PDB file of C-alpha atoms and ligand atoms in Angstrom:
ATOM      1  CA  MET A   1       0.000   0.000   0.000  1.00 73.00           C
ATOM      2  CA  ALA A   2       1.277   3.462  -0.896  1.00 81.00           C
ATOM      3  CA  VAL A   3       1.481   6.444   1.466  1.00 89.00           C
ATOM      4  CA  SER A   4      -1.961   8.001   1.726  1.00 94.00           C
ATOM      5  CA  PRO A   5      -2.634  11.731   1.286  1.00 96.00           C
ATOM      6  CA  PHE A   6      -5.234  11.379   4.068  1.00 97.00           C
ATOM      7  CA  GLY A   7      -2.676  10.342   6.699  1.00 96.00           C
ATOM      8  CA  PRO A   8      -1.344   7.178   8.311  1.00 96.00           C
ATOM      9  CA  GLY A   9      -4.519   5.827   9.974  1.00 97.00           C
ATOM     10  CA  LYS A  10      -6.198   2.749   8.552  1.00 97.00           C
ATOM     11  CA  ILE A  11      -9.631   1.219   8.633  1.00 98.00           C
ATOM     12  CA  PHE A  12      -9.992  -2.553   8.668  1.00 98.00           C
ATOM     13  CA  ILE A  13     -13.382  -3.298   7.151  1.00 98.00           C
ATOM     14  CA  LEU A  14     -14.769  -6.760   7.809  1.00 98.00           C
ATOM     15  CA  VAL A  15     -17.028  -7.958   5.009  1.00 97.00           C
ATOM     16  CA  GLY A  16     -18.660 -11.286   4.321  1.00 95.00           C
ATOM     17  CA  PRO A  17     -21.891 -13.244   4.597  1.00 91.00           C
ATOM     18  CA  GLY A  18     -24.311 -13.147   7.517  1.00 87.00           C
ATOM     19  CA  GLY A  19     -23.375 -15.750  10.114  1.00 88.00           C
ATOM     20  CA  ALA A  20     -19.654 -15.505   9.303  1.00 94.00           C
ATOM     21  CA  GLY A  21     -19.160 -13.813  12.674  1.00 94.00           C
ATOM     22  CA  LYS A  22     -17.846 -10.367  11.651  1.00 96.00           C
ATOM     23  CA  ASN A  23     -19.249  -8.594  14.679  1.00 94.00           C
ATOM     24  CA  THR A  24     -18.058 -11.210  17.164  1.00 95.00           C
ATOM     25  CA  LEU A  25     -14.549 -11.131  15.697  1.00 97.00           C
ATOM     26  CA  MET A  26     -14.481  -7.336  15.744  1.00 97.00           C
ATOM     27  CA  LYS A  27     -15.477  -7.323  19.427  1.00 96.00           C
ATOM     28  CA  ALA A  28     -12.902 -10.043  20.198  1.00 97.00           C
ATOM     29  CA  VAL A  29      -9.865  -8.269  18.712  1.00 98.00           C
ATOM     30  CA  MET A  30     -10.588  -4.698  19.808  1.00 97.00           C
ATOM     31  CA  PRO A  31      -9.580  -5.123  23.473  1.00 96.00           C
ATOM     32  CA  GLN A  32      -6.428  -7.005  22.400  1.00 96.00           C
ATOM     33  CA  LEU A  33      -4.997  -4.206  20.270  1.00 97.00           C
ATOM     34  CA  ASP A  34      -3.944  -0.660  21.157  1.00 95.00           C
ATOM     35  CA  ASN A  35      -5.065   2.174  18.946  1.00 95.00           C
ATOM     36  CA  LEU A  36      -7.975   0.319  17.359  1.00 97.00           C
ATOM     37  CA  SER A  37     -11.573   1.381  17.838  1.00 97.00           C
ATOM     38  CA  GLN A  38     -14.880   0.691  16.153  1.00 98.00           C
ATOM     39  CA  LEU A  39     -16.063   3.215  13.585  1.00 98.00           C
ATOM     40  CA  ALA A  40     -19.517   4.304  14.689  1.00 98.00           C
ATOM     41  CA  THR A  41     -21.585   4.438  11.510  1.00 98.00           C
ATOM     42  CA  ALA A  42     -24.863   6.355  11.243  1.00 98.00           C
ATOM     43  CA  THR A  43     -28.104   4.395  11.280  1.00 98.00           C
ATOM     44  CA  THR A  44     -31.830   5.024  11.380  1.00 98.00           C
ATOM     45  CA  ARG A  45     -32.529   1.797  13.267  1.00 97.00           C
ATOM     46  CA  ASP A  46     -33.296   1.923  17.002  1.00 97.00           C
ATOM     47  CA  PRO A  47     -30.513   1.198  19.504  1.00 97.00           C
ATOM     48  CA  ARG A  48     -30.435  -2.351  20.899  1.00 95.00           C
ATOM     49  CA  PRO A  49     -30.003  -3.005  24.621  1.00 96.00           C
ATOM     50  CA  GLY A  50     -26.412  -2.357  25.649  1.00 95.00           C
ATOM     51  CA  GLU A  51     -25.574  -0.192  22.622  1.00 96.00           C
ATOM     52  CA  GLN A  52     -24.275   3.336  23.118  1.00 96.00           C
ATOM     53  CA  HIS A  53     -24.834   6.344  20.885  1.00 97.00           C
ATOM     54  CA  GLY A  54     -21.461   7.133  19.306  1.00 97.00           C
ATOM     55  CA  ARG A  55     -19.902   3.733  20.073  1.00 96.00           C
ATOM     56  CA  GLU A  56     -21.610   1.118  17.843  1.00 95.00           C
ATOM     57  CA  HIS A  57     -23.584   3.647  15.815  1.00 97.00           C
ATOM     58  CA  ILE A  58     -24.678   7.235  15.588  1.00 98.00           C
ATOM     59  CA  PHE A  59     -28.419   6.762  15.979  1.00 98.00           C
ATOM     60  CA  MET A  60     -30.537   9.297  14.093  1.00 98.00           C
ATOM     61  CA  ASP A  61     -34.011   9.724  12.661  1.00 98.00           C
ATOM     62  CA  LEU A  62     -34.659   9.584   8.932  1.00 98.00           C
ATOM     63  CA  ALA A  63     -34.918  13.389   8.558  1.00 98.00           C
ATOM     64  CA  THR A  64     -31.456  13.856  10.117  1.00 98.00           C
ATOM     65  CA  PHE A  65     -30.065  11.044   7.957  1.00 98.00           C
ATOM     66  CA  GLU A  66     -31.443  12.757   4.825  1.00 98.00           C
ATOM     67  CA  GLN A  67     -29.857  16.014   5.923  1.00 98.00           C
ATOM     68  CA  TRP A  68     -26.431  14.404   6.423  1.00 98.00           C
ATOM     69  CA  LYS A  69     -26.822  12.807   3.004  1.00 98.00           C
ATOM     70  CA  ASP A  70     -27.736  16.105   1.340  1.00 98.00           C
ATOM     71  CA  ASN A  71     -24.812  17.852   3.063  1.00 98.00           C
ATOM     72  CA  GLY A  72     -22.440  15.270   1.577  1.00 98.00           C
ATOM     73  CA  TRP A  73     -21.361  14.056   5.025  1.00 98.00           C
ATOM     74  CA  PHE A  74     -21.453  10.337   4.096  1.00 98.00           C
ATOM     75  CA  VAL A  75     -18.777   8.562   2.065  1.00 98.00           C
ATOM     76  CA  GLU A  76     -21.493   6.041   1.189  1.00 98.00           C
ATOM     77  CA  PHE A  77     -24.904   4.995   2.443  1.00 98.00           C
ATOM     78  CA  GLU A  78     -27.176   1.988   1.938  1.00 97.00           C
ATOM     79  CA  GLU A  79     -30.639   0.774   2.847  1.00 97.00           C
ATOM     80  CA  VAL A  80     -29.225  -2.373   4.465  1.00 93.00           C
ATOM     81  CA  THR A  81     -32.552  -3.808   5.630  1.00 91.00           C
ATOM     82  CA  PRO A  82     -35.982  -2.504   4.498  1.00 93.00           C
ATOM     83  CA  GLU A  83     -36.326   1.130   5.606  1.00 93.00           C
ATOM     84  CA  LYS A  84     -33.181   0.985   7.747  1.00 97.00           C
ATOM     85  CA  TYR A  85     -30.437   3.215   6.417  1.00 98.00           C
ATOM     86  CA  TYR A  86     -26.745   3.123   7.260  1.00 98.00           C
ATOM     87  CA  GLY A  87     -24.054   5.625   6.300  1.00 98.00           C
ATOM     88  CA  THR A  88     -20.324   6.066   6.831  1.00 98.00           C
ATOM     89  CA  PRO A  89     -19.477   9.522   8.183  1.00 98.00           C
ATOM     90  CA  LYS A  90     -16.691  11.149   6.192  1.00 98.00           C
ATOM     91  CA  ILE A  91     -15.404  13.369   9.001  1.00 98.00           C
ATOM     92  CA  ALA A  92     -14.922  10.483  11.466  1.00 98.00           C
ATOM     93  CA  LEU A  93     -12.875   8.567   8.904  1.00 98.00           C
ATOM     94  CA  GLU A  94     -10.744  11.468   7.720  1.00 98.00           C
ATOM     95  CA  ARG A  95     -10.017  12.677  11.260  1.00 98.00           C
ATOM     96  CA  ALA A  96      -8.857   9.198  12.294  1.00 98.00           C
ATOM     97  CA  PHE A  97      -6.675   8.812   9.178  1.00 98.00           C
ATOM     98  CA  ALA A  98      -5.066  12.228   9.780  1.00 98.00           C
ATOM     99  CA  GLU A  99      -4.455  11.518  13.480  1.00 97.00           C
ATOM    100  CA  GLY A 100      -3.058   8.031  12.827  1.00 96.00           C
ATOM    101  CA  ARG A 101      -5.870   6.276  14.703  1.00 97.00           C
ATOM    102  CA  ASP A 102      -6.860   2.864  13.343  1.00 97.00           C
ATOM    103  CA  LEU A 103     -10.493   1.837  13.014  1.00 98.00           C
ATOM    104  CA  ILE A 104     -12.400  -1.381  12.507  1.00 98.00           C
ATOM    105  CA  ALA A 105     -15.918  -1.727  11.099  1.00 98.00           C
ATOM    106  CA  ASP A 106     -18.477  -4.222   9.869  1.00 97.00           C
ATOM    107  CA  ILE A 107     -19.920  -2.814   6.630  1.00 96.00           C
ATOM    108  CA  GLU A 108     -21.816  -4.599   3.860  1.00 93.00           C
ATOM    109  CA  ILE A 109     -20.077  -5.251   0.555  1.00 94.00           C
ATOM    110  CA  ALA A 110     -21.403  -2.416  -1.660  1.00 95.00           C
ATOM    111  CA  GLY A 111     -20.574   0.202   0.980  1.00 97.00           C
ATOM    112  CA  ALA A 112     -17.151  -1.295   1.711  1.00 97.00           C
ATOM    113  CA  GLU A 113     -16.309  -1.185  -2.001  1.00 97.00           C
ATOM    114  CA  ARG A 114     -17.146   2.519  -2.167  1.00 98.00           C
ATOM    115  CA  ILE A 115     -15.079   3.342   0.918  1.00 98.00           C
ATOM    116  CA  LYS A 116     -12.133   1.452  -0.590  1.00 98.00           C
ATOM    117  CA  ALA A 117     -12.501   3.439  -3.830  1.00 98.00           C
ATOM    118  CA  ALA A 118     -12.497   6.738  -1.904  1.00 98.00           C
ATOM    119  CA  TYR A 119      -9.482   5.931   0.322  1.00 98.00           C
ATOM    120  CA  PRO A 120      -7.559   3.111  -1.388  1.00 97.00           C
ATOM    121  CA  ASP A 121      -4.430   3.448   0.742  1.00 97.00           C
ATOM    122  CA  ASN A 122      -6.206   3.684   4.091  1.00 98.00           C
ATOM    123  CA  VAL A 123      -8.681   0.831   3.679  1.00 98.00           C
ATOM    124  CA  VAL A 124      -7.898  -2.819   4.316  1.00 98.00           C
ATOM    125  CA  LEU A 125     -10.749  -5.122   3.294  1.00 98.00           C
ATOM    126  CA  VAL A 126     -10.848  -8.375   5.234  1.00 98.00           C
ATOM    127  CA  PHE A 127     -13.242 -11.026   3.987  1.00 98.00           C
ATOM    128  CA  ILE A 128     -14.655 -13.134   6.817  1.00 97.00           C
ATOM    129  CA  TRP A 129     -15.841 -16.530   5.727  1.00 96.00           C
ATOM    130  CA  ALA A 130     -17.091 -19.728   7.327  1.00 96.00           C
ATOM    131  CA  HIS A 131     -17.868 -23.064   5.714  1.00 94.00           C
ATOM    132  CA  GLN A 132     -21.481 -23.811   4.761  1.00 93.00           C
ATOM    133  CA  ASP A 133     -22.191 -26.302   7.550  1.00 95.00           C
ATOM    134  CA  VAL A 134     -20.836 -23.851  10.159  1.00 95.00           C
ATOM    135  CA  LEU A 135     -22.874 -20.953   8.702  1.00 94.00           C
ATOM    136  CA  ALA A 136     -26.020 -23.111   8.662  1.00 94.00           C
ATOM    137  CA  GLU A 137     -25.474 -24.243  12.256  1.00 94.00           C
ATOM    138  CA  ARG A 138     -25.017 -20.641  13.475  1.00 92.00           C
ATOM    139  CA  MET A 139     -28.191 -19.535  11.686  1.00 92.00           C
ATOM    140  CA  ARG A 140     -30.108 -22.498  13.148  1.00 93.00           C
ATOM    141  CA  ALA A 141     -28.917 -21.531  16.618  1.00 93.00           C
ATOM    142  CA  ARG A 142     -30.337 -18.021  15.992  1.00 90.00           C
ATOM    143  CA  GLY A 143     -33.691 -19.573  15.086  1.00 93.00           C
ATOM    144  CA  THR A 144     -33.515 -18.876  11.323  1.00 92.00           C
ATOM    145  CA  SER A 145     -35.932 -21.005   9.269  1.00 94.00           C
ATOM    146  CA  GLU A 146     -34.542 -23.735   6.948  1.00 95.00           C
ATOM    147  CA  LYS A 147     -35.897 -21.858   3.915  1.00 95.00           C
ATOM    148  CA  ASP A 148     -34.101 -18.634   4.952  1.00 94.00           C
ATOM    149  CA  ILE A 149     -30.933 -20.603   5.717  1.00 94.00           C
ATOM    150  CA  GLN A 150     -30.898 -22.030   2.197  1.00 95.00           C
ATOM    151  CA  GLU A 151     -31.451 -18.575   0.675  1.00 94.00           C
ATOM    152  CA  ARG A 152     -28.647 -17.068   2.730  1.00 93.00           C
ATOM    153  CA  LEU A 153     -26.256 -19.907   1.904  1.00 95.00           C
ATOM    154  CA  ASP A 154     -26.921 -19.330  -1.794  1.00 95.00           C
ATOM    155  CA  ARG A 155     -26.264 -15.619  -1.309  1.00 92.00           C
ATOM    156  CA  ALA A 156     -23.096 -16.412   0.684  1.00 93.00           C
ATOM    157  CA  GLU A 157     -21.781 -18.415  -2.289  1.00 93.00           C
ATOM    158  CA  ARG A 158     -22.327 -15.412  -4.571  1.00 92.00           C
ATOM    159  CA  GLU A 159     -20.758 -13.025  -2.043  1.00 92.00           C
ATOM    160  CA  TYR A 160     -17.661 -15.214  -1.910  1.00 93.00           C
ATOM    161  CA  ALA A 161     -16.636 -13.781  -5.289  1.00 94.00           C
ATOM    162  CA  PHE A 162     -15.888 -10.492  -3.497  1.00 95.00           C
ATOM    163  CA  ALA A 163     -13.111 -12.165  -1.488  1.00 96.00           C
ATOM    164  CA  GLU A 164     -10.872 -11.714  -4.537  1.00 96.00           C
ATOM    165  CA  GLN A 165     -11.025  -7.950  -4.140  1.00 95.00           C
ATOM    166  CA  CYS A 166     -10.046  -8.077  -0.469  1.00 97.00           C
ATOM    167  CA  GLU A 167      -6.563  -7.794   0.996  1.00 96.00           C
ATOM    168  CA  ALA A 168      -7.104 -10.795   3.259  1.00 97.00           C
ATOM    169  CA  LEU A 169      -9.431 -13.676   4.035  1.00 97.00           C
ATOM    170  CA  VAL A 170     -10.063 -15.126   7.483  1.00 98.00           C
ATOM    171  CA  VAL A 171     -11.943 -18.410   7.804  1.00 97.00           C
ATOM    172  CA  ASN A 172     -14.034 -18.230  10.948  1.00 97.00           C
ATOM    173  CA  ASP A 173     -15.026 -21.845  11.590  1.00 96.00           C
ATOM    174  CA  ILE A 174     -13.379 -21.768  15.024  1.00 96.00           C
ATOM    175  CA  GLN A 175     -13.798 -18.372  16.616  1.00 96.00           C
ATOM    176  CA  THR A 176     -10.722 -18.310  18.891  1.00 97.00           C
ATOM    177  CA  GLN A 177      -8.427 -19.257  15.994  1.00 98.00           C
ATOM    178  CA  ALA A 178     -10.014 -16.733  13.654  1.00 98.00           C
ATOM    179  CA  ALA A 179      -9.671 -13.951  16.246  1.00 98.00           C
ATOM    180  CA  ASP A 180      -5.939 -14.751  16.640  1.00 98.00           C
ATOM    181  CA  GLU A 181      -5.523 -14.696  12.876  1.00 98.00           C
ATOM    182  CA  LEU A 182      -7.336 -11.378  12.514  1.00 98.00           C
ATOM    183  CA  ARG A 183      -5.291  -9.825  15.322  1.00 98.00           C
ATOM    184  CA  SER A 184      -1.952 -10.780  13.773  1.00 97.00           C
ATOM    185  CA  LEU A 185      -3.174  -9.658  10.368  1.00 97.00           C
ATOM    186  CA  ILE A 186      -4.010  -6.190  11.733  1.00 97.00           C
ATOM    187  CA  GLU A 187      -0.639  -6.003  13.485  1.00 96.00           C
ATOM    188  CA  ARG A 188       1.091  -6.885  10.226  1.00 96.00           C
ATOM    189  CA  LEU A 189      -0.848  -4.522   7.947  1.00 94.00           C
ATOM    190  CA  ARG A 190      -1.158  -1.406  10.081  1.00 93.00           C
ATOM    191  CA  ASN A 191       1.354   1.422   9.854  1.00 75.00           C
ATOM    192  CA  PRO A 192       3.980   1.503  12.585  1.00 75.00           C
ATOM    193  CA  LYS A 193       3.141   3.957  15.344  1.00 68.00           C
ATOM    194  CA  PRO A 194       5.265   7.111  15.303  1.00 59.00           C
ATOM    195  CA  VAL A 195       8.036   7.029  17.901  1.00 62.00           C
ATOM    196  CA  HIS A 196       7.967  10.134  20.114  1.00 63.00           C
ATOM    197  CA  ALA A 197      11.337  11.271  21.440  1.00 52.00           C
TER     198      ALA A 197
HETATM  199  P1  5GP B   1     -26.384  -3.664  12.715  1.00 90.12           P
HETATM  200  O1  5GP B   1     -27.739  -3.055  12.610  1.00 90.12           O
HETATM  201  O2  5GP B   1     -26.447  -5.114  13.111  1.00 90.12           O
HETATM  202  O3  5GP B   1     -25.465  -2.866  13.593  1.00 90.12           O
HETATM  203  O4  5GP B   1     -25.747  -3.626  11.260  1.00 90.12           O
HETATM  204  C1  5GP B   1     -26.319  -4.343  10.226  1.00 90.12           C
HETATM  205  C2  5GP B   1     -25.389  -4.366   9.053  1.00 90.12           C
HETATM  206  O5  5GP B   1     -25.302  -3.073   8.486  1.00 90.12           O
HETATM  207  C3  5GP B   1     -23.932  -4.701   9.395  1.00 90.12           C
HETATM  208  O6  5GP B   1     -23.684  -6.067   9.436  1.00 90.12           O
HETATM  209  C4  5GP B   1     -23.152  -4.027   8.300  1.00 90.12           C
HETATM  210  O7  5GP B   1     -22.902  -4.961   7.264  1.00 90.12           O
HETATM  211  C5  5GP B   1     -24.081  -2.944   7.802  1.00 90.12           C
HETATM  212  N1  5GP B   1     -23.548  -1.588   8.060  1.00 90.12           N
HETATM  213  C6  5GP B   1     -23.247  -1.019   9.235  1.00 90.12           C
HETATM  214  N2  5GP B   1     -22.810   0.246   9.066  1.00 90.12           N
HETATM  215  C7  5GP B   1     -22.828   0.489   7.730  1.00 90.12           C
HETATM  216  C8  5GP B   1     -22.489   1.611   6.909  1.00 90.12           C
HETATM  217  O8  5GP B   1     -22.071   2.677   7.355  1.00 90.12           O
HETATM  218  N3  5GP B   1     -22.656   1.470   5.574  1.00 90.12           N
HETATM  219  C9  5GP B   1     -23.113   0.320   5.019  1.00 90.12           C
HETATM  220  N4  5GP B   1     -23.207   0.289   3.689  1.00 90.12           N
HETATM  221  N5  5GP B   1     -23.435  -0.765   5.741  1.00 90.12           N
HETATM  222  C10 5GP B   1     -23.307  -0.688   7.087  1.00 90.12           C
END
């Protein structure tokens, strides 16, 4: 990766099919690494129990979301689930890059692609994958119907094609192993921290 005009900070974006365990892996590696925090993306969905405004997401109503969009404050935005919008705030990214702070985020494929196009030298795309039987078992444990499981497995196969455009792939069949792999990958790919005299 070349030197970025936006600064030394990087964002590690985890992409991949539902059930691959992106969120769990993100939460597992964050406390193990210095200078790595979650990018809080904007969303119009309601907060879930335990979530904090400004930590997992910036929670906002649709009118505010539209205003941010019109002001050009998002790098990208998507209707991820019906009538639930998500957007990546430009200022939060660019500030972190400039200050040399590293970020991690779970963003769906179309959005991740657009962020990579905007900041090619700051974005590391990490494809998180799990084998079909593991994905199916995780979905079953969440109470997903067999029909939905089949649909999502078919979609997962199609999404796998995107792995080719990513800098790295982590197979998350066994969560502890995958978390170790992701942690060492981040350590290897991030810029060295400046040494202060
Ligand atoms: P959740 O509501 O569970 O926090 O997020 C649902 C999904 O929305 C995530 O798995 C992620 O793929 C996607 N997502 C979160 N933030 C953004 C964003 O800023 N842009 C896009 N395009 N997708 C996002």
